[in-house]
Amino acid sequence: MDDMREGLSTTLYDWVGQDTEYGTKSEEQLKEVFINLDKALKYIHNHGYYIVSFDPREIELLDGEVNQVKFNKIMPLPVAYNESNEKKKEDIFLSACLQIGLYTHTLNYLNVDFLKDNFDAFASNMPADDVPYYRGVIERGASVYLCEFLNEKSVRDLKKLEQELGEEADVSQVINPDSIDDTNEDINNRIYKQISGLRESAFISYFTYPIIVFVIAMIFFVICMIILNS
């Protein structure tokens, strides 16, 4: 799709420092950008598209901001429901592989089959709290977004804490899952504005063209009637 750069940007590859042996970002910094990458992924899926390339050189951080993640290569999801779901599942899997590769500094030579068979060898170099998520995606093919996993985990942890402290407070007053923005909606609306723009254009065309044809036909009919009656 057309370029959507807005101001100075950097690729994920360069931001991470992938050209160095161990990268230049901490685990906390990586996790922050991965959460926003995941939100962008979910946003794109929700708007009927999937990711063509997870190459970090094809993923940009607009203005160098970790919450402005732009996938450069996206395509419309297949129309068939099953094929569409498979594409989404594949994207979630490849996104997890990308993140694991960057956490463990193995992206340049990461082998998917080896990762599946030796997940525990990689786990020690990832955030311990997030290992169950990556294990579920890699070993069991779970089709869950990282942001959804973290939101659910926050709610569960708070409930557990309340039970331990004997608190009676309603968890929903502290964290309401329905109010959590897990697609970074406002920012991604701007970054991926062509997604909705193209759909709106197609929608308008779908209804406008028949009307134009009908009006032209009516005008032609009226002219013919005038000629015949003159």
Tab-separated table of C-alpha atoms in Angstrom:
chain	number	residue	atom	x	y	z
A	1	MET	CA	0.000	0.000	0.000
A	2	ASP	CA	1.077	3.651	-0.366
A	3	ASP	CA	3.692	5.117	1.924
A	4	MET	CA	2.303	6.516	5.177
A	5	ARG	CA	5.427	8.068	6.726
A	6	GLU	CA	4.776	10.963	9.035
A	7	GLY	CA	7.929	12.740	10.056
A	8	LEU	CA	11.249	11.137	10.979
A	9	SER	CA	11.015	7.381	11.454
A	10	THR	CA	13.306	4.449	12.134
A	11	THR	CA	12.957	0.783	11.341
A	12	LEU	CA	12.523	-1.709	14.150
A	13	TYR	CA	15.771	-3.288	12.952
A	14	ASP	CA	17.713	-0.078	13.491
A	15	TRP	CA	15.895	0.865	16.716
A	16	VAL	CA	16.733	-2.479	18.319
A	17	GLY	CA	20.345	-2.236	17.142
A	18	GLN	CA	19.970	-5.552	15.365
A	19	ASP	CA	23.234	-5.015	13.508
A	20	THR	CA	25.122	-5.288	16.810
A	21	GLU	CA	25.800	-8.596	18.585
A	22	TYR	CA	23.439	-8.061	21.504
A	23	GLY	CA	21.309	-5.114	20.411
A	24	THR	CA	21.049	-1.804	22.224
A	25	LYS	CA	17.704	-2.060	24.035
A	26	SER	CA	16.816	-3.453	27.446
A	27	GLU	CA	14.241	-6.159	28.044
A	28	GLU	CA	11.818	-3.512	29.359
A	29	GLN	CA	12.252	-1.361	26.250
A	30	LEU	CA	11.746	-4.336	23.969
A	31	LYS	CA	8.606	-5.394	25.814
A	32	GLU	CA	7.118	-1.909	25.491
A	33	VAL	CA	7.587	-1.818	21.742
A	34	PHE	CA	6.340	-5.419	21.367
A	35	ILE	CA	3.102	-4.559	23.173
A	36	ASN	CA	2.514	-1.686	20.759
A	37	LEU	CA	3.487	-3.869	17.809
A	38	ASP	CA	0.900	-6.378	18.981
A	39	LYS	CA	-1.754	-3.658	19.278
A	40	ALA	CA	-1.013	-2.590	15.704
A	41	LEU	CA	-1.307	-6.221	14.599
A	42	LYS	CA	-4.713	-6.585	16.254
A	43	TYR	CA	-5.871	-3.269	14.759
A	44	ILE	CA	-4.842	-4.385	11.269
A	45	HIS	CA	-6.647	-7.723	11.680
A	46	ASN	CA	-9.772	-5.962	12.953
A	47	HIS	CA	-9.784	-3.874	9.775
A	48	GLY	CA	-9.562	-6.863	7.455
A	49	TYR	CA	-5.851	-6.963	6.659
A	50	TYR	CA	-2.872	-9.183	7.458
A	51	ILE	CA	0.915	-8.738	7.549
A	52	VAL	CA	2.934	-9.667	4.463
A	53	SER	CA	6.360	-9.257	6.088
A	54	PHE	CA	7.581	-9.363	9.690
A	55	ASP	CA	11.094	-8.409	8.606
A	56	PRO	CA	12.117	-5.757	11.191
A	57	ARG	CA	13.437	-3.686	8.294
A	58	GLU	CA	9.841	-3.503	7.012
A	59	ILE	CA	8.438	-2.314	10.363
A	60	GLU	CA	8.806	1.333	11.314
A	61	LEU	CA	8.545	3.384	14.483
A	62	LEU	CA	7.177	6.686	13.229
A	63	ASP	CA	8.943	9.681	14.749
A	64	GLY	CA	11.003	7.104	16.648
A	65	GLU	CA	8.074	6.579	19.061
A	66	VAL	CA	7.501	3.055	20.421
A	67	ASN	CA	3.703	3.479	20.349
A	68	GLN	CA	3.646	4.365	16.628
A	69	VAL	CA	4.316	1.014	14.966
A	70	LYS	CA	3.786	0.832	11.219
A	71	PHE	CA	3.906	-2.411	9.248
A	72	ASN	CA	4.953	-1.420	5.742
A	73	LYS	CA	3.595	-4.468	3.945
A	74	ILE	CA	-0.026	-5.449	4.544
A	75	MET	CA	-2.699	-7.037	2.367
A	76	PRO	CA	-6.472	-7.672	2.615
A	77	LEU	CA	-7.415	-10.850	4.446
A	78	PRO	CA	-8.941	-13.668	2.376
A	79	VAL	CA	-12.718	-13.504	2.115
A	80	ALA	CA	-13.207	-17.095	3.290
A	81	TYR	CA	-13.654	-17.215	7.080
A	82	ASN	CA	-11.369	-20.212	7.648
A	83	GLU	CA	-8.596	-18.803	5.456
A	84	SER	CA	-8.888	-15.432	7.189
A	85	ASN	CA	-8.544	-17.005	10.640
A	86	GLU	CA	-5.542	-19.023	9.496
A	87	LYS	CA	-3.835	-15.840	8.271
A	88	LYS	CA	-4.448	-14.153	11.620
A	89	LYS	CA	-3.122	-17.190	13.483
A	90	GLU	CA	-0.040	-17.256	11.261
A	91	ASP	CA	0.563	-13.545	11.918
A	92	ILE	CA	0.363	-14.049	15.689
A	93	PHE	CA	2.819	-16.946	15.437
A	94	LEU	CA	5.293	-15.022	13.260
A	95	SER	CA	5.002	-11.974	15.513
A	96	ALA	CA	5.888	-14.152	18.511
A	97	CYS	CA	8.878	-15.581	16.597
A	98	LEU	CA	10.050	-12.056	15.777
A	99	GLN	CA	9.799	-11.000	19.413
A	100	ILE	CA	11.568	-14.111	20.701
A	101	GLY	CA	14.299	-13.656	18.108
A	102	LEU	CA	14.903	-10.078	19.262
A	103	TYR	CA	14.748	-10.965	22.959
A	104	THR	CA	17.285	-13.760	22.519
A	105	HIS	CA	19.453	-12.123	19.828
A	106	THR	CA	18.877	-15.100	17.521
A	107	LEU	CA	16.625	-13.551	14.867
A	108	ASN	CA	19.182	-13.700	12.051
A	109	TYR	CA	19.435	-17.476	12.285
A	110	LEU	CA	16.243	-18.473	14.138
A	111	ASN	CA	14.791	-21.770	12.930
A	112	VAL	CA	11.078	-22.220	13.642
A	113	ASP	CA	11.236	-26.004	14.020
A	114	PHE	CA	14.216	-25.729	16.365
A	115	LEU	CA	12.359	-23.093	18.391
A	116	LYS	CA	9.327	-25.367	18.762
A	117	ASP	CA	11.461	-28.324	19.877
A	118	ASN	CA	13.734	-26.331	22.190
A	119	PHE	CA	11.522	-23.569	23.550
A	120	ASP	CA	12.888	-23.863	27.094
A	121	ALA	CA	16.367	-22.982	25.839
A	122	PHE	CA	15.000	-19.615	24.668
A	123	ALA	CA	12.694	-18.957	27.619
A	124	SER	CA	15.450	-17.938	30.023
A	125	ASN	CA	16.174	-14.879	27.883
A	126	MET	CA	12.587	-13.613	27.836
A	127	PRO	CA	10.489	-11.817	30.487
A	128	ALA	CA	9.539	-14.602	32.923
A	129	ASP	CA	5.932	-13.391	33.260
A	130	ASP	CA	5.413	-13.581	29.500
A	131	VAL	CA	6.925	-17.023	28.911
A	132	PRO	CA	3.523	-18.798	29.260
A	133	TYR	CA	2.164	-16.606	26.457
A	134	TYR	CA	5.013	-17.367	24.059
A	135	ARG	CA	4.932	-21.054	24.975
A	136	GLY	CA	1.232	-21.211	24.180
A	137	VAL	CA	1.693	-19.584	20.778
A	138	ILE	CA	4.835	-21.495	19.764
A	139	GLU	CA	4.157	-24.960	21.191
A	140	ARG	CA	0.364	-25.132	21.125
A	141	GLY	CA	-0.531	-22.734	18.312
A	142	ALA	CA	-2.617	-20.477	20.540
A	143	SER	CA	-4.253	-17.649	18.633
A	144	VAL	CA	-4.098	-14.970	21.333
A	145	TYR	CA	-2.728	-11.445	21.139
A	146	LEU	CA	-0.018	-10.468	23.611
A	147	CYS	CA	-1.986	-7.391	24.704
A	148	GLU	CA	-5.023	-9.564	25.512
A	149	PHE	CA	-2.859	-11.957	27.519
A	150	LEU	CA	-1.332	-9.109	29.533
A	151	ASN	CA	-4.706	-7.478	30.181
A	152	GLU	CA	-6.203	-10.748	31.410
A	153	LYS	CA	-3.124	-11.412	33.529
A	154	SER	CA	-3.452	-7.970	35.164
A	155	VAL	CA	-7.040	-8.709	36.149
A	156	ARG	CA	-6.152	-12.163	37.507
A	157	ASP	CA	-3.198	-10.802	39.485
A	158	LEU	CA	-5.337	-8.094	41.049
A	159	LYS	CA	-8.012	-10.586	42.037
A	160	LYS	CA	-5.362	-12.824	43.591
A	161	LEU	CA	-3.910	-9.884	45.510
A	162	GLU	CA	-7.326	-8.924	46.828
A	163	GLN	CA	-7.904	-12.468	48.024
A	164	GLU	CA	-4.562	-12.515	49.809
A	165	LEU	CA	-5.246	-9.161	51.478
A	166	GLY	CA	-8.865	-9.995	52.233
A	167	GLU	CA	-10.064	-6.955	50.354
A	168	GLU	CA	-13.706	-6.641	49.312
A	169	ALA	CA	-13.157	-3.957	46.661
A	170	ASP	CA	-14.590	-4.627	43.224
A	171	VAL	CA	-11.799	-5.412	40.750
A	172	SER	CA	-13.747	-3.757	37.941
A	173	GLN	CA	-13.332	-0.423	39.739
A	174	VAL	CA	-9.579	-0.710	39.291
A	175	ILE	CA	-9.270	-2.519	35.967
A	176	ASN	CA	-12.181	-2.780	33.595
A	177	PRO	CA	-11.177	-4.994	30.636
A	178	ASP	CA	-13.866	-3.384	28.481
A	179	SER	CA	-12.244	0.026	28.892
A	180	ILE	CA	-8.686	-1.073	27.977
A	181	ASP	CA	-7.502	0.150	24.564
A	182	ASP	CA	-5.790	-2.953	23.222
A	183	THR	CA	-5.530	-1.667	19.646
A	184	ASN	CA	-4.004	1.792	20.266
A	185	GLU	CA	-7.033	3.024	18.345
A	186	ASP	CA	-6.400	6.751	17.977
A	187	ILE	CA	-2.774	6.444	16.910
A	188	ASN	CA	-3.363	3.502	14.583
A	189	ASN	CA	-6.328	5.262	12.991
A	190	ARG	CA	-3.846	7.877	11.849
A	191	ILE	CA	-1.034	5.514	10.868
A	192	TYR	CA	-3.288	3.138	8.935
A	193	LYS	CA	-5.827	5.682	7.693
A	194	GLN	CA	-5.690	4.205	4.194
A	195	ILE	CA	-7.229	0.980	5.453
A	196	SER	CA	-10.520	2.642	6.297
A	197	GLY	CA	-10.099	5.135	3.463
A	198	LEU	CA	-9.905	2.407	0.837
A	199	ARG	CA	-12.879	0.600	2.327
A	200	GLU	CA	-14.943	3.778	2.436
A	201	SER	CA	-14.016	4.496	-1.164
A	202	ALA	CA	-15.025	0.987	-2.210
A	203	PHE	CA	-18.260	1.283	-0.233
A	204	ILE	CA	-19.135	4.596	-1.870
A	205	SER	CA	-18.275	3.289	-5.324
A	206	TYR	CA	-20.401	0.202	-4.790
A	207	PHE	CA	-23.509	2.330	-4.297
A	208	THR	CA	-22.594	5.358	-6.428
A	209	TYR	CA	-21.929	3.684	-9.770
A	210	PRO	CA	-25.353	2.023	-10.086
A	211	ILE	CA	-27.019	5.349	-9.263
A	212	ILE	CA	-24.972	7.170	-11.915
A	213	VAL	CA	-25.844	4.526	-14.497
A	214	PHE	CA	-29.535	4.777	-13.545
A	215	VAL	CA	-29.540	8.599	-13.835
A	216	ILE	CA	-27.815	8.465	-17.227
A	217	ALA	CA	-30.346	5.887	-18.401
A	218	MET	CA	-33.236	8.065	-17.234
A	219	ILE	CA	-31.794	11.120	-18.999
A	220	PHE	CA	-31.330	9.097	-22.179
A	221	PHE	CA	-34.914	7.826	-21.888
A	222	VAL	CA	-36.305	11.348	-21.440
A	223	ILE	CA	-34.333	12.638	-24.437
A	224	CYS	CA	-35.611	9.765	-26.574
A	225	MET	CA	-39.193	10.478	-25.529
A	226	ILE	CA	-38.780	14.169	-26.379
A	227	ILE	CA	-37.351	13.319	-29.816
A	228	LEU	CA	-40.108	10.814	-30.538
A	229	ASN	CA	-42.855	13.226	-29.505
A	230	SER	CA	-41.454	16.249	-31.367
